[in-house]
PDB file of C-alpha atoms in Angstrom:
ATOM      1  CA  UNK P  24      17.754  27.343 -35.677  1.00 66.00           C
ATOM      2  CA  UNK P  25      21.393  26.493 -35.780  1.00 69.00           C
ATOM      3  CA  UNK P  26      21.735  26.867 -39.407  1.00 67.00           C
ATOM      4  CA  UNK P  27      20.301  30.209 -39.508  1.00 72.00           C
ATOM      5  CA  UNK P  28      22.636  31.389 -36.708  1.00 68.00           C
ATOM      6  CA  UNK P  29      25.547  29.612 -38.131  1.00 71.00           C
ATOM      7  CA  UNK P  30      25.187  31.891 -41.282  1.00 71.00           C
ATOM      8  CA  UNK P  31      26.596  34.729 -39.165  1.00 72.00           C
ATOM      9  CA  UNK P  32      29.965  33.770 -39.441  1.00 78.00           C
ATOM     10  CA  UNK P  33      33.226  34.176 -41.464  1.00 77.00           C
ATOM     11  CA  UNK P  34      34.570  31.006 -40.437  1.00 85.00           C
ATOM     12  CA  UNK P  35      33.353  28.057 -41.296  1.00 85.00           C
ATOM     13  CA  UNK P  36      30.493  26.235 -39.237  1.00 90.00           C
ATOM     14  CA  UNK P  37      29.296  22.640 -39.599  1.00 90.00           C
ATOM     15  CA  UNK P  38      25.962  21.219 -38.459  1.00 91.00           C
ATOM     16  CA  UNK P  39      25.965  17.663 -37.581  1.00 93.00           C
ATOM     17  CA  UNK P  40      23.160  15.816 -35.749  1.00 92.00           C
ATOM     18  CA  UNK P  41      19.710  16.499 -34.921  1.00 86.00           C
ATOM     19  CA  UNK P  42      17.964  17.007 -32.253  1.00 85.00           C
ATOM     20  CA  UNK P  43      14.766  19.621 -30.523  1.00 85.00           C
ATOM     21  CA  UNK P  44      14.972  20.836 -27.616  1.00 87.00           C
ATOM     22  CA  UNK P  45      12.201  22.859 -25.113  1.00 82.00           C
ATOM     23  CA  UNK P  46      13.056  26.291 -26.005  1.00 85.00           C
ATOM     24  CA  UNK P  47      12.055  29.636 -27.132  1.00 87.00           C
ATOM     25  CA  UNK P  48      13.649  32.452 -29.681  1.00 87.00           C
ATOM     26  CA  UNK P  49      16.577  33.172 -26.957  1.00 91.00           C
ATOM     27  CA  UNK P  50      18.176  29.833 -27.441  1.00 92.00           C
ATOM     28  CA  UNK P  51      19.261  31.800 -30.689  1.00 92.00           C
ATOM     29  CA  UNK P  52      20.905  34.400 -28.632  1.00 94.00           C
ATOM     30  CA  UNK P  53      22.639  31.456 -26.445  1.00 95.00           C
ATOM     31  CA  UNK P  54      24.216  29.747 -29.949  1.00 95.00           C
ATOM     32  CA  UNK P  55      25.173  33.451 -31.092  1.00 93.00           C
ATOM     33  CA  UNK P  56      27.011  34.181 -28.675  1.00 94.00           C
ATOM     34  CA  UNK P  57      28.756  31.355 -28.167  1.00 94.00           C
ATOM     35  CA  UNK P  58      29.814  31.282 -31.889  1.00 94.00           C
ATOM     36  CA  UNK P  59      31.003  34.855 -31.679  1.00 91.00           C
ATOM     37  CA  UNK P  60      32.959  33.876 -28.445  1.00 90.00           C
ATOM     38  CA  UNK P  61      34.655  31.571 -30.735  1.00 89.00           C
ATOM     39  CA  UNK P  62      35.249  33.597 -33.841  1.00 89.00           C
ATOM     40  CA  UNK P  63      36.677  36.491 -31.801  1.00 86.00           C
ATOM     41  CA  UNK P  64      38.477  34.825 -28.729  1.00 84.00           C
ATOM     42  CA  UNK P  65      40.058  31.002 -29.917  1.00 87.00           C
ATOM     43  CA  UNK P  66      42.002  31.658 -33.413  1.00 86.00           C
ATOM     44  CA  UNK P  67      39.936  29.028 -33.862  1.00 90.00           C
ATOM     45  CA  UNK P  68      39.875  28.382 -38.173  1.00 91.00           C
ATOM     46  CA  UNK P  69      36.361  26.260 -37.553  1.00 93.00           C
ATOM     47  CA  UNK P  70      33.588  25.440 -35.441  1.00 95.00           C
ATOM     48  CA  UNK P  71      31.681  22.204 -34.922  1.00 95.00           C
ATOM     49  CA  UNK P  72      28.115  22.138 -33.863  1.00 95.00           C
ATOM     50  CA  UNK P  73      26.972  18.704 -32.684  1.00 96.00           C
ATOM     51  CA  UNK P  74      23.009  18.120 -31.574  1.00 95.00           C
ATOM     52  CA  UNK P  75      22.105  15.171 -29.918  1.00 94.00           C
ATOM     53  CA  UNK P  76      19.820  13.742 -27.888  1.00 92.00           C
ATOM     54  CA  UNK P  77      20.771  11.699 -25.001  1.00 89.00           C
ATOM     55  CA  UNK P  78      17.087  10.088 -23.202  1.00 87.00           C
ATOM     56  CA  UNK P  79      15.395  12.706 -22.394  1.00 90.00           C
ATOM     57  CA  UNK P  80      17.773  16.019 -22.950  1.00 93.00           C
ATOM     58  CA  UNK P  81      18.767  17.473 -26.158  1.00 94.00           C
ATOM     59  CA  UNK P  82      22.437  18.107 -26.234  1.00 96.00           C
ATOM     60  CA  UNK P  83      24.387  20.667 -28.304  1.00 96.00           C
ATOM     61  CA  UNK P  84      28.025  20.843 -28.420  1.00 97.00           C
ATOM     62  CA  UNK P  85      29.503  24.178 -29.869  1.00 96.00           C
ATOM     63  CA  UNK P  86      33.602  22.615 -30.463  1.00 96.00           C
ATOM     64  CA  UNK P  87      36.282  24.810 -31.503  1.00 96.00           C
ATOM     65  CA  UNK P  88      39.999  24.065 -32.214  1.00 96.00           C
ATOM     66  CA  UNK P  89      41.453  27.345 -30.901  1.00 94.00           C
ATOM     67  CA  UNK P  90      43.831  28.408 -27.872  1.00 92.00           C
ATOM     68  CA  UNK P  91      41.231  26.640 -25.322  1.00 93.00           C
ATOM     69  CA  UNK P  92      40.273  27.825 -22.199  1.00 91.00           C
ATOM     70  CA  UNK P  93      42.843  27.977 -19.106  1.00 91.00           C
ATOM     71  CA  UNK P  94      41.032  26.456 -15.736  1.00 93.00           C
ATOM     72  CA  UNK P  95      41.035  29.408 -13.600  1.00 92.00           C
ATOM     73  CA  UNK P  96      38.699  30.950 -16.313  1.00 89.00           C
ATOM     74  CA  UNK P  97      36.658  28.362 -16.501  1.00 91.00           C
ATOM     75  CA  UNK P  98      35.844  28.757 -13.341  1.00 91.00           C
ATOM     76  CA  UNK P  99      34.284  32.444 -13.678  1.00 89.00           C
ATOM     77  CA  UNK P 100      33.933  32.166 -17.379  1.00 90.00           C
ATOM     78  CA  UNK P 101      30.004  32.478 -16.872  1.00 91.00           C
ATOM     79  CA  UNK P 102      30.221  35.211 -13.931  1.00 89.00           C
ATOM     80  CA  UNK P 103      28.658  38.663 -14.531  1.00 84.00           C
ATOM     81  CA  UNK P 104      30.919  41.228 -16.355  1.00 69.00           C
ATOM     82  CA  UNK P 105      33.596  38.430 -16.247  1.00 67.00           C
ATOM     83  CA  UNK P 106      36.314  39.378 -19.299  1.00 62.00           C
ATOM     84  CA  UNK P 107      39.586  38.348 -20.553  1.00 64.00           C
ATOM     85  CA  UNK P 108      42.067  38.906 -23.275  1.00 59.00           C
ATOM     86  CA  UNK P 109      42.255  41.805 -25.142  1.00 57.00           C
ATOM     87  CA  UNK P 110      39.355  41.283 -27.280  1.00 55.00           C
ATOM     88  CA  UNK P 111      36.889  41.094 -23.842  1.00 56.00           C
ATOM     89  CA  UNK P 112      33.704  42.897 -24.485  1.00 59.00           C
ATOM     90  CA  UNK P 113      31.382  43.737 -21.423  1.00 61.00           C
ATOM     91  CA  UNK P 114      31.423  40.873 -19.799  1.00 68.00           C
ATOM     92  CA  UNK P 115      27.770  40.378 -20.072  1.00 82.00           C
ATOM     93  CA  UNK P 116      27.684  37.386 -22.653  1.00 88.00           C
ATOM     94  CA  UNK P 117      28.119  34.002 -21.497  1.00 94.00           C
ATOM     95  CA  UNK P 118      26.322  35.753 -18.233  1.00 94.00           C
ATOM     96  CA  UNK P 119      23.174  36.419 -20.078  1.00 95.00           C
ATOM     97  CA  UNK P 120      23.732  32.510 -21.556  1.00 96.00           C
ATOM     98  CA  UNK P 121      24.009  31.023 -18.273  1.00 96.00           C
ATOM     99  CA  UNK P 122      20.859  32.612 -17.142  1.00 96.00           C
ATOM    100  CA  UNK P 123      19.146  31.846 -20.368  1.00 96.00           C
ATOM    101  CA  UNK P 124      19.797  28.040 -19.837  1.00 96.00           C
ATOM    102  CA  UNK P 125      19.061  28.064 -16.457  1.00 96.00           C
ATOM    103  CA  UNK P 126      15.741  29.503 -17.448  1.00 94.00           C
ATOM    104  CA  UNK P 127      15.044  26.470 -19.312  1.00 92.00           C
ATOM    105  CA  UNK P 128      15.968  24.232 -16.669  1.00 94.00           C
ATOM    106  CA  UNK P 129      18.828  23.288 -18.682  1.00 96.00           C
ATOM    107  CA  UNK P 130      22.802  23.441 -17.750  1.00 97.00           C
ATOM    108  CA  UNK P 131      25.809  24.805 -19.819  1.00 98.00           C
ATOM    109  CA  UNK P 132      29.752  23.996 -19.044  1.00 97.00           C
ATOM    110  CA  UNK P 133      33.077  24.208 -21.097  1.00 97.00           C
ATOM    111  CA  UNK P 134      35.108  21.215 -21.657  1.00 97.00           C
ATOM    112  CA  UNK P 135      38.622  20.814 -23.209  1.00 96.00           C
ATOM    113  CA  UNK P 136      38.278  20.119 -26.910  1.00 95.00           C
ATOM    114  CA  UNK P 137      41.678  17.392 -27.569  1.00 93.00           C
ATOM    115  CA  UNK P 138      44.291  18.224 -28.381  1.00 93.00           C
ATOM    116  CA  UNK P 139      43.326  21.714 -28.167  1.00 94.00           C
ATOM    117  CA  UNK P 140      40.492  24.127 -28.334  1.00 96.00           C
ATOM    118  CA  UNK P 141      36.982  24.355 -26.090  1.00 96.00           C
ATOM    119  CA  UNK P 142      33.676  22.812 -26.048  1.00 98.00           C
ATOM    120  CA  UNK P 143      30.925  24.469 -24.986  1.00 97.00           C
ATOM    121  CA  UNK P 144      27.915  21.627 -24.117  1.00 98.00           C
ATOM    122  CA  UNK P 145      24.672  23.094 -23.644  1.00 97.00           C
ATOM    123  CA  UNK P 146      21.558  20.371 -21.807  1.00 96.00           C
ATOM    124  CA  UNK P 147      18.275  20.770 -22.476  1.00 95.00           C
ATOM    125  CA  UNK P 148      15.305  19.432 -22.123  1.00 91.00           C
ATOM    126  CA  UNK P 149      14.588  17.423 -25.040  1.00 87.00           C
ATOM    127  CA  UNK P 150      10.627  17.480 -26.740  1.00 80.00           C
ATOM    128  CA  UNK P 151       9.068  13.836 -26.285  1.00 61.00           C
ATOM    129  CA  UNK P 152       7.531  12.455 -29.932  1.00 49.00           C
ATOM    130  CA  UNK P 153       4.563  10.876 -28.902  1.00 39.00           C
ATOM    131  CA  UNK P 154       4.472   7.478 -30.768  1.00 43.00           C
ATOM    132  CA  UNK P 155       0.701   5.837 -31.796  1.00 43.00           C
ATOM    133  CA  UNK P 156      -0.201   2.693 -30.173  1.00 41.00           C
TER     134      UNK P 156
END
C-alpha cells in the first residue's frame, strides 16, 4: 500500500521495511496525506518511509529532512481546521488522520527528525501470523 501511494510524488520516496498492519483502504488516505504534508510544507528534497513491527504493533515512520516542526504546533498540529504557513490548506488533514488512527485503535505523533526535519510515527495494530505446531 505504501508503494502505490508513494508513486504520487515528485520527490523522491523510499520504502524500507516491512510490516502489516489491521487496517482498511483509509490507511491510504492517512500515508497520503502525510506525504503531501511533506512535499508541500518541509522543503523537504526526500522522504523516508520505515515499516516495522515492534511485538504486537506495526509501526510506520513517514521521516522528512525539511524545516521541522516548531513545538507549539505540535501541540495542535492534529486539531480540527488547525493551519499554518502560507501553504495551509483547510485544516482538515492531519484531523481526518488522527481520527482515522484512532479508529483503528492505533496512535499517531510527530517527532524531531536530527538534525532537522519531522517524523511522523504512526502505531498500529500489527496482524498475528499464525505459526503450525
Amino acid at each position: 500500500m505504501a508503494k502505490e501511494v508513494a508513486k504520487n510524488y515528485e520527490i523522491p520516496v523510499s520504502i524500507k521495511g516491512n510490516a502489516v498492519a489491521i487496517a482498511d483502504e483509509s490507511l491510504s488516505f492517512v500515508l497520503d496525506v502525510i506525504l503531501d504534508n511533506a512535499q508541500r510544507h518541509s522543503g523537504t528534497e526526500r522522504v523516508d518511509v520505515f515499516l516495522s513491527e515492534i511485538e504486537d504493533e506495526c509501526e510506520i515512520r513517514v521521516v522528512d529532512y525539511g524545516v521541522g516542526i516548531p513545538e507549539e504546533v505540535k501541540r495542535v498540529l492534529f486539531k480540527e481546521r488547525f493551519r499554518s504557513g502560507e501553504t495551509a490548506g483547510l485544516g482538515l488533514g492531519l484531523y481526518i488522520v488522527k481520527k482515522l488512527v484512532d479508529r483503528y485503535g492505533g496512535k499517531v505523533w510527530v517527532e524531531d527528525t536530527k538534525p532537522r526535519g519531522a517524523t511522523f510515527v504512526i502505531r498500529l495494530k500489527a496482524t498475528q501470523t499464525l505459526t503450525p505446531q
